[in-house]
Short mmCIF file of C-alpha atoms in Angstrom, two decimals:
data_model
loop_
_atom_site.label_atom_id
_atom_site.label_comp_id
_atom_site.label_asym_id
_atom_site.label_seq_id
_atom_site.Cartn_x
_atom_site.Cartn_y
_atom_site.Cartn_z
CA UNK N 1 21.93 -32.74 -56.49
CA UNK N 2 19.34 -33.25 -53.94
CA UNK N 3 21.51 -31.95 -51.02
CA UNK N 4 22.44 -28.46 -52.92
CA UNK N 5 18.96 -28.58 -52.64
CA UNK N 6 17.97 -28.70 -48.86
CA UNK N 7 21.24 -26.33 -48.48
CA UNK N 8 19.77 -23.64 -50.24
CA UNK N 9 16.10 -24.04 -48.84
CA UNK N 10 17.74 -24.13 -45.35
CA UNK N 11 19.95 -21.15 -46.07
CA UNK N 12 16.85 -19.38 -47.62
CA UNK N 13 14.68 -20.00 -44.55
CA UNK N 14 16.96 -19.13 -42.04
CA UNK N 15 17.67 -16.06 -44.15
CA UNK N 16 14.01 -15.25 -43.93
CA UNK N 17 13.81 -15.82 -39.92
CA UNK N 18 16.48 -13.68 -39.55
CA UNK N 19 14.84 -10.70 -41.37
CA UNK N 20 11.81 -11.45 -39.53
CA UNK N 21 13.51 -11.23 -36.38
CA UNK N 22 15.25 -7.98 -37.10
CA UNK N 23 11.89 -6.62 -38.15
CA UNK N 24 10.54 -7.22 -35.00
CA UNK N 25 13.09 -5.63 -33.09
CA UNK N 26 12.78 -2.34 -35.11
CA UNK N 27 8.63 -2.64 -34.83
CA UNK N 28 9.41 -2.94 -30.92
CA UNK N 29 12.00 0.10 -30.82
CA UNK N 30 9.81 2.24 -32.94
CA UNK N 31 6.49 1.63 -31.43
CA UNK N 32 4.87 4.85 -31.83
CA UNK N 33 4.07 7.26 -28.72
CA UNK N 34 0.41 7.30 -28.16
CA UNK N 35 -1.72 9.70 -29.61
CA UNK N 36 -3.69 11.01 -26.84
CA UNK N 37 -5.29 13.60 -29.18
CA UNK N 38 -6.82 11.60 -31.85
CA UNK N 39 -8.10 9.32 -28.62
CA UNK N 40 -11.37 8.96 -27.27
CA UNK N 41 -11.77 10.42 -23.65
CA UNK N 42 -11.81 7.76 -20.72
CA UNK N 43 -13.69 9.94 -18.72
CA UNK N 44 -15.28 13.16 -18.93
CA UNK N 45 -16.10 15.45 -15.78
CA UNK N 46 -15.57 18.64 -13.98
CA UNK N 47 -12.30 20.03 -12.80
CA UNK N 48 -14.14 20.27 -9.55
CA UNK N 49 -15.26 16.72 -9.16
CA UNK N 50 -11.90 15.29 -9.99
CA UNK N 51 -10.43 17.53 -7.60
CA UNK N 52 -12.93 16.41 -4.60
CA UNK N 53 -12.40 12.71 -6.22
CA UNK N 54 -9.11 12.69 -5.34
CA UNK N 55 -9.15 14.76 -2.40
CA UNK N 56 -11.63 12.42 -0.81
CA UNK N 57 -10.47 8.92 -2.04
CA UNK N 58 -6.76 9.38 -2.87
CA UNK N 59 -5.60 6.18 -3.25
CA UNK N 60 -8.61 4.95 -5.09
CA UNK N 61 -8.80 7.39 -7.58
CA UNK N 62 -4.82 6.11 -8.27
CA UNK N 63 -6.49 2.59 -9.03
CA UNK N 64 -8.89 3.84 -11.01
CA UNK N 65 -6.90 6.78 -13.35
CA UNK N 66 -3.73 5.36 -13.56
CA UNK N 67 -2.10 2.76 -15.82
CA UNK N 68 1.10 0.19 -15.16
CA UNK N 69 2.91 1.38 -17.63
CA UNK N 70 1.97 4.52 -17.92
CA UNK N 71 -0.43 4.77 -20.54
CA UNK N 72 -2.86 6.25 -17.83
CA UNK N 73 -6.55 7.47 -18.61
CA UNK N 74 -7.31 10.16 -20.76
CA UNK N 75 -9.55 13.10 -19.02
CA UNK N 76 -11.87 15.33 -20.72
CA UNK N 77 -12.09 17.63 -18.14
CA UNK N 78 -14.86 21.00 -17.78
CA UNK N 79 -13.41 23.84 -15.95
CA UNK N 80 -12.78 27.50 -15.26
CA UNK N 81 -9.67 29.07 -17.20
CA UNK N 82 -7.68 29.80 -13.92
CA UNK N 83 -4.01 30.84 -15.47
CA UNK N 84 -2.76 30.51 -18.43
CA UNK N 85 1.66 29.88 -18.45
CA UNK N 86 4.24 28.19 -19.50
CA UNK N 87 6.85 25.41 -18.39
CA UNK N 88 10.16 25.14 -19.19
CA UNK N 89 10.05 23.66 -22.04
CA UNK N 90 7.65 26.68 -23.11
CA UNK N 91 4.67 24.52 -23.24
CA UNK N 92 2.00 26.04 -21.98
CA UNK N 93 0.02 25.25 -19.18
CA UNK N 94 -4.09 25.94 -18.51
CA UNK N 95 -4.99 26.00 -15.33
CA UNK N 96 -8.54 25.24 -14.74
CA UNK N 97 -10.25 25.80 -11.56
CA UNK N 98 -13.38 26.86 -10.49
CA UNK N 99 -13.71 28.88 -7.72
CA UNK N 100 -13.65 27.81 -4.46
CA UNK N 101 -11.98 24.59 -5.21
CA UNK N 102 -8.80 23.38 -3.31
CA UNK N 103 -6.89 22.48 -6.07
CA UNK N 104 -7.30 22.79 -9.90
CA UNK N 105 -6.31 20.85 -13.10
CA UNK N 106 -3.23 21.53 -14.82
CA UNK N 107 -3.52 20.88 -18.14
CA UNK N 108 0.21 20.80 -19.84
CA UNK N 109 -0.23 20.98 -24.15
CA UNK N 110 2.40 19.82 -26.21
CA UNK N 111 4.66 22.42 -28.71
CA UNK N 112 2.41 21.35 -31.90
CA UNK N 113 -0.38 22.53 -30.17
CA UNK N 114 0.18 25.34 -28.36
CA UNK N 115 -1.03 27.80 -30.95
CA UNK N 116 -4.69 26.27 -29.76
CA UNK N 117 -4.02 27.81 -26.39
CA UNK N 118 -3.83 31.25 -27.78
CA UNK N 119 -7.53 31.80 -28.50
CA UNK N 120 -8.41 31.12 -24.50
CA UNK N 121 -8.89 33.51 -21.89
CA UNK N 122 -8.55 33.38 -17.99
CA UNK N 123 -12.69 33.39 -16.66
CA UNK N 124 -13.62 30.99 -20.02
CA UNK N 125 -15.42 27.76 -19.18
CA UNK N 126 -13.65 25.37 -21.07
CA UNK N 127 -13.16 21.41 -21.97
CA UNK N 128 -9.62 20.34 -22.29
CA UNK N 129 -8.58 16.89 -22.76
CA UNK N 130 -5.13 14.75 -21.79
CA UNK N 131 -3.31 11.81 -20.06
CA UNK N 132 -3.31 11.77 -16.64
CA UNK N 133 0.07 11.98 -14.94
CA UNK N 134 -0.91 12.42 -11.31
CA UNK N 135 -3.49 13.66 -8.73
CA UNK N 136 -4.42 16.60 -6.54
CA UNK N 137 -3.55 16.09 -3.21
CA UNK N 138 -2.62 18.44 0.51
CA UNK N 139 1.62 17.51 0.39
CA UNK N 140 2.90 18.19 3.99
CA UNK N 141 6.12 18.83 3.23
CA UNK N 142 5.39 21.44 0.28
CA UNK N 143 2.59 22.78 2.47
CA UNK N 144 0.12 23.36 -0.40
CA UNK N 145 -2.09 21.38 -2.53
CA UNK N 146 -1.11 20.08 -5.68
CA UNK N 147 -3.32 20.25 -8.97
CA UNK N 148 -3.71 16.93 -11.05
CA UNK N 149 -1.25 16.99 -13.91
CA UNK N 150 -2.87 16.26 -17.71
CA UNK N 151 -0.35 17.00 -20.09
CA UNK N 152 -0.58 16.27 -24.30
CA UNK N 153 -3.75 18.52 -24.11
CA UNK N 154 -6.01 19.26 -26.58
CA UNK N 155 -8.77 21.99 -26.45
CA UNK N 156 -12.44 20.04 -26.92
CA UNK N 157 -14.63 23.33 -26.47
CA UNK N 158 -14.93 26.76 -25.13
CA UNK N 159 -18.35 26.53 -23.12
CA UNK N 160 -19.02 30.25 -22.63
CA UNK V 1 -9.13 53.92 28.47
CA UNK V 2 -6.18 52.45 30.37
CA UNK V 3 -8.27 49.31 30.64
CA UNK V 4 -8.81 49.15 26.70
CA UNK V 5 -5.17 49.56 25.85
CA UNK V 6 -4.24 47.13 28.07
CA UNK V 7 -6.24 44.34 26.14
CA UNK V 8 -6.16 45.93 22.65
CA UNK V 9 -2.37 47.29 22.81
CA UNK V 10 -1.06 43.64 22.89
CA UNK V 11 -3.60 42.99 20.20
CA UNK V 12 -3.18 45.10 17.82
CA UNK V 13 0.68 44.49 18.33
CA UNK V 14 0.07 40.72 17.30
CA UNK V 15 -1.86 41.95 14.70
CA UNK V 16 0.99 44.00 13.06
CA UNK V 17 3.55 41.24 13.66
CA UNK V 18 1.35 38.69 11.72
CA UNK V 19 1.25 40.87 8.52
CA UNK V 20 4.63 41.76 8.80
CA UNK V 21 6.33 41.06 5.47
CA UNK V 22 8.32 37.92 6.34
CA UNK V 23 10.64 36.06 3.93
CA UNK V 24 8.02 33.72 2.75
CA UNK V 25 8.19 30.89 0.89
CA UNK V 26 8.89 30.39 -3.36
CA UNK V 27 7.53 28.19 -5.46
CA UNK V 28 8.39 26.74 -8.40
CA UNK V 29 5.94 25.29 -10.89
CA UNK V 30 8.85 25.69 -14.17
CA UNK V 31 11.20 23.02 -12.97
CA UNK V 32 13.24 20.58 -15.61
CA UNK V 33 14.31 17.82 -14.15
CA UNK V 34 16.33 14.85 -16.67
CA UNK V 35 18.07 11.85 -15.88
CA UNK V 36 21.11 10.24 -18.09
CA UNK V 37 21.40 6.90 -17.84
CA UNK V 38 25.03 5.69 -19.90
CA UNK V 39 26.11 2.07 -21.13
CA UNK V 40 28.52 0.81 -23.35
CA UNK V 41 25.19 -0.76 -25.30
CA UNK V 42 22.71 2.58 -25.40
CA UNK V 43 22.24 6.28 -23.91
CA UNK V 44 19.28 6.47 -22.19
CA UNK V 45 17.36 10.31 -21.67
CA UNK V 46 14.26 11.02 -20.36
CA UNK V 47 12.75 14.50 -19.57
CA UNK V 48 10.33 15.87 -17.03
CA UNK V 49 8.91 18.89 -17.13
CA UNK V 50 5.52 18.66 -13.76
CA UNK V 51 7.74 18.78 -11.46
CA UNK V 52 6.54 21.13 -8.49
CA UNK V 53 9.23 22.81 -5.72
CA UNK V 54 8.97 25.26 -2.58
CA UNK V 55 11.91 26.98 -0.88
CA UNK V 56 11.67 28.75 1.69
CA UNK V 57 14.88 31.15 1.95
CA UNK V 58 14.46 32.27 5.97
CA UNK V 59 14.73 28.33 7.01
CA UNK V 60 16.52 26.74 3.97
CA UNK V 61 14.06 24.60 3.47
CA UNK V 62 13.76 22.88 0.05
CA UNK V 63 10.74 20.34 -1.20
CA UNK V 64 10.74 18.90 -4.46
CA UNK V 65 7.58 16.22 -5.72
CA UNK V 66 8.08 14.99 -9.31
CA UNK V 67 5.29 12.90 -11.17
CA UNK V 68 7.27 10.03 -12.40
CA UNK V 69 4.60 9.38 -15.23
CA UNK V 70 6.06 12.84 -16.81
CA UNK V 71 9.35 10.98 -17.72
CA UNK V 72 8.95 10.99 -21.86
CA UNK V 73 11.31 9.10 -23.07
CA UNK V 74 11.90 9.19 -27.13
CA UNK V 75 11.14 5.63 -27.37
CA UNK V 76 7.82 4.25 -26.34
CA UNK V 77 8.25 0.93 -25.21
CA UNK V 78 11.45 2.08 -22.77
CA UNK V 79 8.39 4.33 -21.42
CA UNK V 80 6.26 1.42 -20.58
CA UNK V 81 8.96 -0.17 -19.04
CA UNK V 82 10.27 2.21 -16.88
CA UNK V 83 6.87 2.55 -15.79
CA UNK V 84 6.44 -0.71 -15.02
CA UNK V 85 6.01 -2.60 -11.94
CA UNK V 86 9.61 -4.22 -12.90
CA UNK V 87 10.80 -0.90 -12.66
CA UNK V 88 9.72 2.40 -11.10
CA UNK V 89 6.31 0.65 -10.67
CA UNK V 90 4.91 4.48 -11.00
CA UNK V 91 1.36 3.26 -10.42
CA UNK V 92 1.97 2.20 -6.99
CA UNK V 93 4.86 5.06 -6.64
CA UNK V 94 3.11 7.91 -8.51
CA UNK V 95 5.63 10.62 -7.00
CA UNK V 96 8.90 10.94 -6.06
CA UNK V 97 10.28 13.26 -3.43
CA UNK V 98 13.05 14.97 -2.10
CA UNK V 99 12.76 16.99 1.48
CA UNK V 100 16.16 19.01 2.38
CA UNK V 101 17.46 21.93 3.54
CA UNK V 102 20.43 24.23 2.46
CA UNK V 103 23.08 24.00 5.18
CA UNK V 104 25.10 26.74 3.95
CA UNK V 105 22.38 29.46 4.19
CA UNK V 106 24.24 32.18 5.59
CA UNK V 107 26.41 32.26 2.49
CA UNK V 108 23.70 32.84 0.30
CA UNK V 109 22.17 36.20 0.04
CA UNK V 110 18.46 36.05 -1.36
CA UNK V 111 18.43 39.85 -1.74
CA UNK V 112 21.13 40.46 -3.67
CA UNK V 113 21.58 39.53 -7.21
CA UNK V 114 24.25 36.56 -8.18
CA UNK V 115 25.10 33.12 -8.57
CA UNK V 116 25.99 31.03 -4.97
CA UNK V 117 26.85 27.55 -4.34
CA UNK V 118 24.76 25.73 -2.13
CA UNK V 119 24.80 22.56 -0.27
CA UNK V 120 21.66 20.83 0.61
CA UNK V 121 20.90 17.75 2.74
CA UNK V 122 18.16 15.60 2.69
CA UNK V 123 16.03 12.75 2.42
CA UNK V 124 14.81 11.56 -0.88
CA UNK V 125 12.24 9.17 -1.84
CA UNK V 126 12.22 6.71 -4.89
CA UNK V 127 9.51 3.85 -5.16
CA UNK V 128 8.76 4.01 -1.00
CA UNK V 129 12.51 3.88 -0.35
CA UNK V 130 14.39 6.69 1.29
CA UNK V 131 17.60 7.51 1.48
CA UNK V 132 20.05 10.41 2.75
CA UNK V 133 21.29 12.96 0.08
CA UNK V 134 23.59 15.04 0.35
CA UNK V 135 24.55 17.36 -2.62
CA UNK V 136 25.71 20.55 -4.14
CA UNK V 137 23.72 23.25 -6.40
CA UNK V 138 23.77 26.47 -7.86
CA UNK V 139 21.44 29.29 -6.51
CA UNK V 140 20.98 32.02 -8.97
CA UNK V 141 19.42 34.88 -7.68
CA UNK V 142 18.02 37.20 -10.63
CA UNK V 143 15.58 40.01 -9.66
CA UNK V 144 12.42 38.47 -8.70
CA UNK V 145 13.05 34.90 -9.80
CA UNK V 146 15.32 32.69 -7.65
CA UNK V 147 17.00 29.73 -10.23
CA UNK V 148 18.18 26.54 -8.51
CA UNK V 149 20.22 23.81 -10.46
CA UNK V 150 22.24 20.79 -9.64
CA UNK V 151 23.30 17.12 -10.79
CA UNK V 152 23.35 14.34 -8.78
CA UNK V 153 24.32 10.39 -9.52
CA UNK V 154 21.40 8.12 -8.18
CA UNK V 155 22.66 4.39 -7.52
CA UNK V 156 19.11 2.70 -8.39
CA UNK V 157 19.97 -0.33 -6.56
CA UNK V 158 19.62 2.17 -3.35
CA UNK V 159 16.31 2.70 -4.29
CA UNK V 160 14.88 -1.21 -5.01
CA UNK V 161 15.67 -1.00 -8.10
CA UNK V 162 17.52 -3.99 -9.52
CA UNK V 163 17.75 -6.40 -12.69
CA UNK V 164 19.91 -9.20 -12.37
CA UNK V 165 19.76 -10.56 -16.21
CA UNK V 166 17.98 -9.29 -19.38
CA UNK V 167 18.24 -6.09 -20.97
CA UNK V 168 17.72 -3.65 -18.37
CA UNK V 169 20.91 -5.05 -16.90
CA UNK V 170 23.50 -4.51 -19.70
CA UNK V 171 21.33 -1.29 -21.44
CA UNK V 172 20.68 0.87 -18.05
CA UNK V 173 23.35 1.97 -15.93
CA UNK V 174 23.82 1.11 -12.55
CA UNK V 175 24.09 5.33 -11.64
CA UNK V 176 22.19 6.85 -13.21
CA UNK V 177 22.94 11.31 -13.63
CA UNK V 178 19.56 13.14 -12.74
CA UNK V 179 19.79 17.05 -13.53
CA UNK V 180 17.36 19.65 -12.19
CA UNK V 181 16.90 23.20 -13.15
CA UNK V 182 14.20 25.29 -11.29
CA UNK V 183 12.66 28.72 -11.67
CA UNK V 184 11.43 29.72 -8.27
CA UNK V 185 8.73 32.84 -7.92
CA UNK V 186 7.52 34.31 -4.48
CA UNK V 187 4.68 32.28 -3.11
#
């Protein structure tokens, strides 16, 4: 009697580890993408300060922007509507820079949002926010200067 | 008067041959680049769209810097991991590059419209390692847009990049298929 006992309990509990387990493993394989919208901003500054940021202090400005794993800072960055396009996977892409400025922002928004984009102009002062992907920077090779890449944007405000 | 064209004539000459239109270079700022990793276990994708690309069509030249922290992968925590330093280590290794040059240039006619195969060789650069590439492509020329696509099988363990035990070594492939479709437009 007592021994159909501690079988069943044992069966039971191991039953119940199991199921644990394999809940685990589907939390861990469906771990949500980050919501860089509904985040706070890391930072917030001016397309042009970023730009000279980086342009001065490459390597530093790695350090402090960039995450391990790449869950990098999120930018709320000020600038002047430079261009507005799209990449190939017709996302489109605001280009703030203000004038005179080596190098601009390139802030990539993601399909659900690019309806947002419509309502901006080239010459508008806006605030755009997104996860940093990688800096601005003179490339030899290319032989131009490469913007700092935001992409899951979100439009914060139109300044002006 | 013979004095002044004497020093202006070769002026002015170097002044006409510096705006002459020369084949200049294309950039390319719409580039898809994807690579296909394949194991009995899982298929692994992952997309990047920030890749940026010049080519210049008088020398053949051909750049191409991707930001690896634009791979998306569908599932979050293979993100994180490829990201990591056990992996691509992207913080330390933000870009990855390839520098090359079409070989076959004179078979490829940037003026006219159509599709031409291309061979490229080069040097390209995965977490600080560099290694010798050599590969073919497709050059599309359409009007005013120049359209560049290949594959190409990387061997990660070229590059550093290594598991020994664990699931990166019986869920990622040991060559991994990276494909790359570019829109060029003139500089």
């Amino acid at each position: 009697m007592k021994r159909k006992k501690i079988i069943r309990t044992t069966v039971l509990a191991l039953a119940l580890l199991l199921l644990g387990a394999a809940g685990f493993v589907y939390y861990l394989f469906h771990i949500p993408h980050r919501d860089v919208g509904g985040a706070q901003a890391d930072f917030e500054l001016s397309a042009s300060s970023l730009v000279t940021e980086y342009l001065a202090t490459h390597q530093k400005a790695n350090d402090k922007y960039l995450d391990e794993e790449g869950e990098s800072k999120i930018l709320a960055v000020i600038g002047r509507v430079h261009s507005i396009t799209e990449d190939m996977n017709k996302q489109k892409v605001v280009l703030l820079k203000n004038p005179g400025d080596k190098a601009g922002v390139s802030c990539t928004f993601s399909l659900a949002n690019n309806k947002t984009v419509e309502k901006l102009q080239t010459g508008q002062t806006v605030t755009i926010k997104g996860v940093i992907r990688s800096g601005a920077g003179y490339d030899d090779d290319l032989g131009m200067y490469e913007d700092v890449i935001l992409e899951k944007s979100t439009i914060i405000s139109i300044n002006d | 008067m013979k004095k002044q064209l004497l020093i202006f004539g070769p002026l002015f000459a170097l002044l006409l041959l510096a705006f002459t239109p020369m084949a200049g270079k294309w950039v390319s700022k719409s580039a898809h680049i994807s690579f296909y990793s394949h194991t009995a276990v899982e298929d692994i994708t992952a997309n990047n769209y920030k890749a940026l690309s010049t080519l210049d069509p008088s020398s053949g030249e051909v750049v191409f810097t991707v930001p690896m922290q634009g791979f998306e992968f569908e599932k979050s925590l293979m993100q994180k991991h490829f990201n990591s330093n056990k992996f691509l280590d992207t913080k330390k290794h933000p870009k990855a590059k390839f520098v090359g040059k079409i070989t076959n240039l004179g078979a490829i006619d940037f003026s006219k419209n159509g599709t031409y195969n291309a061979e490229v060789t080069g040097e390209l650069t995965i977490k600080g390692t560099t290694r010798p590439l050599n590969e073919k492509g497709t050059i599309t020329v359409q009007d005013n847009t120049i359209n560049v696509k290949t594959k190409l099988p990387v061997v990660l363990a070229d590059y550093g990049i290594t598991f020994s035990k664990g699931k990166p070594s019986t869920n990622i492939a040991k060559e991994v298929e990276i494909t790359l479709n570019a829109d060029y437009q003139p500089e």
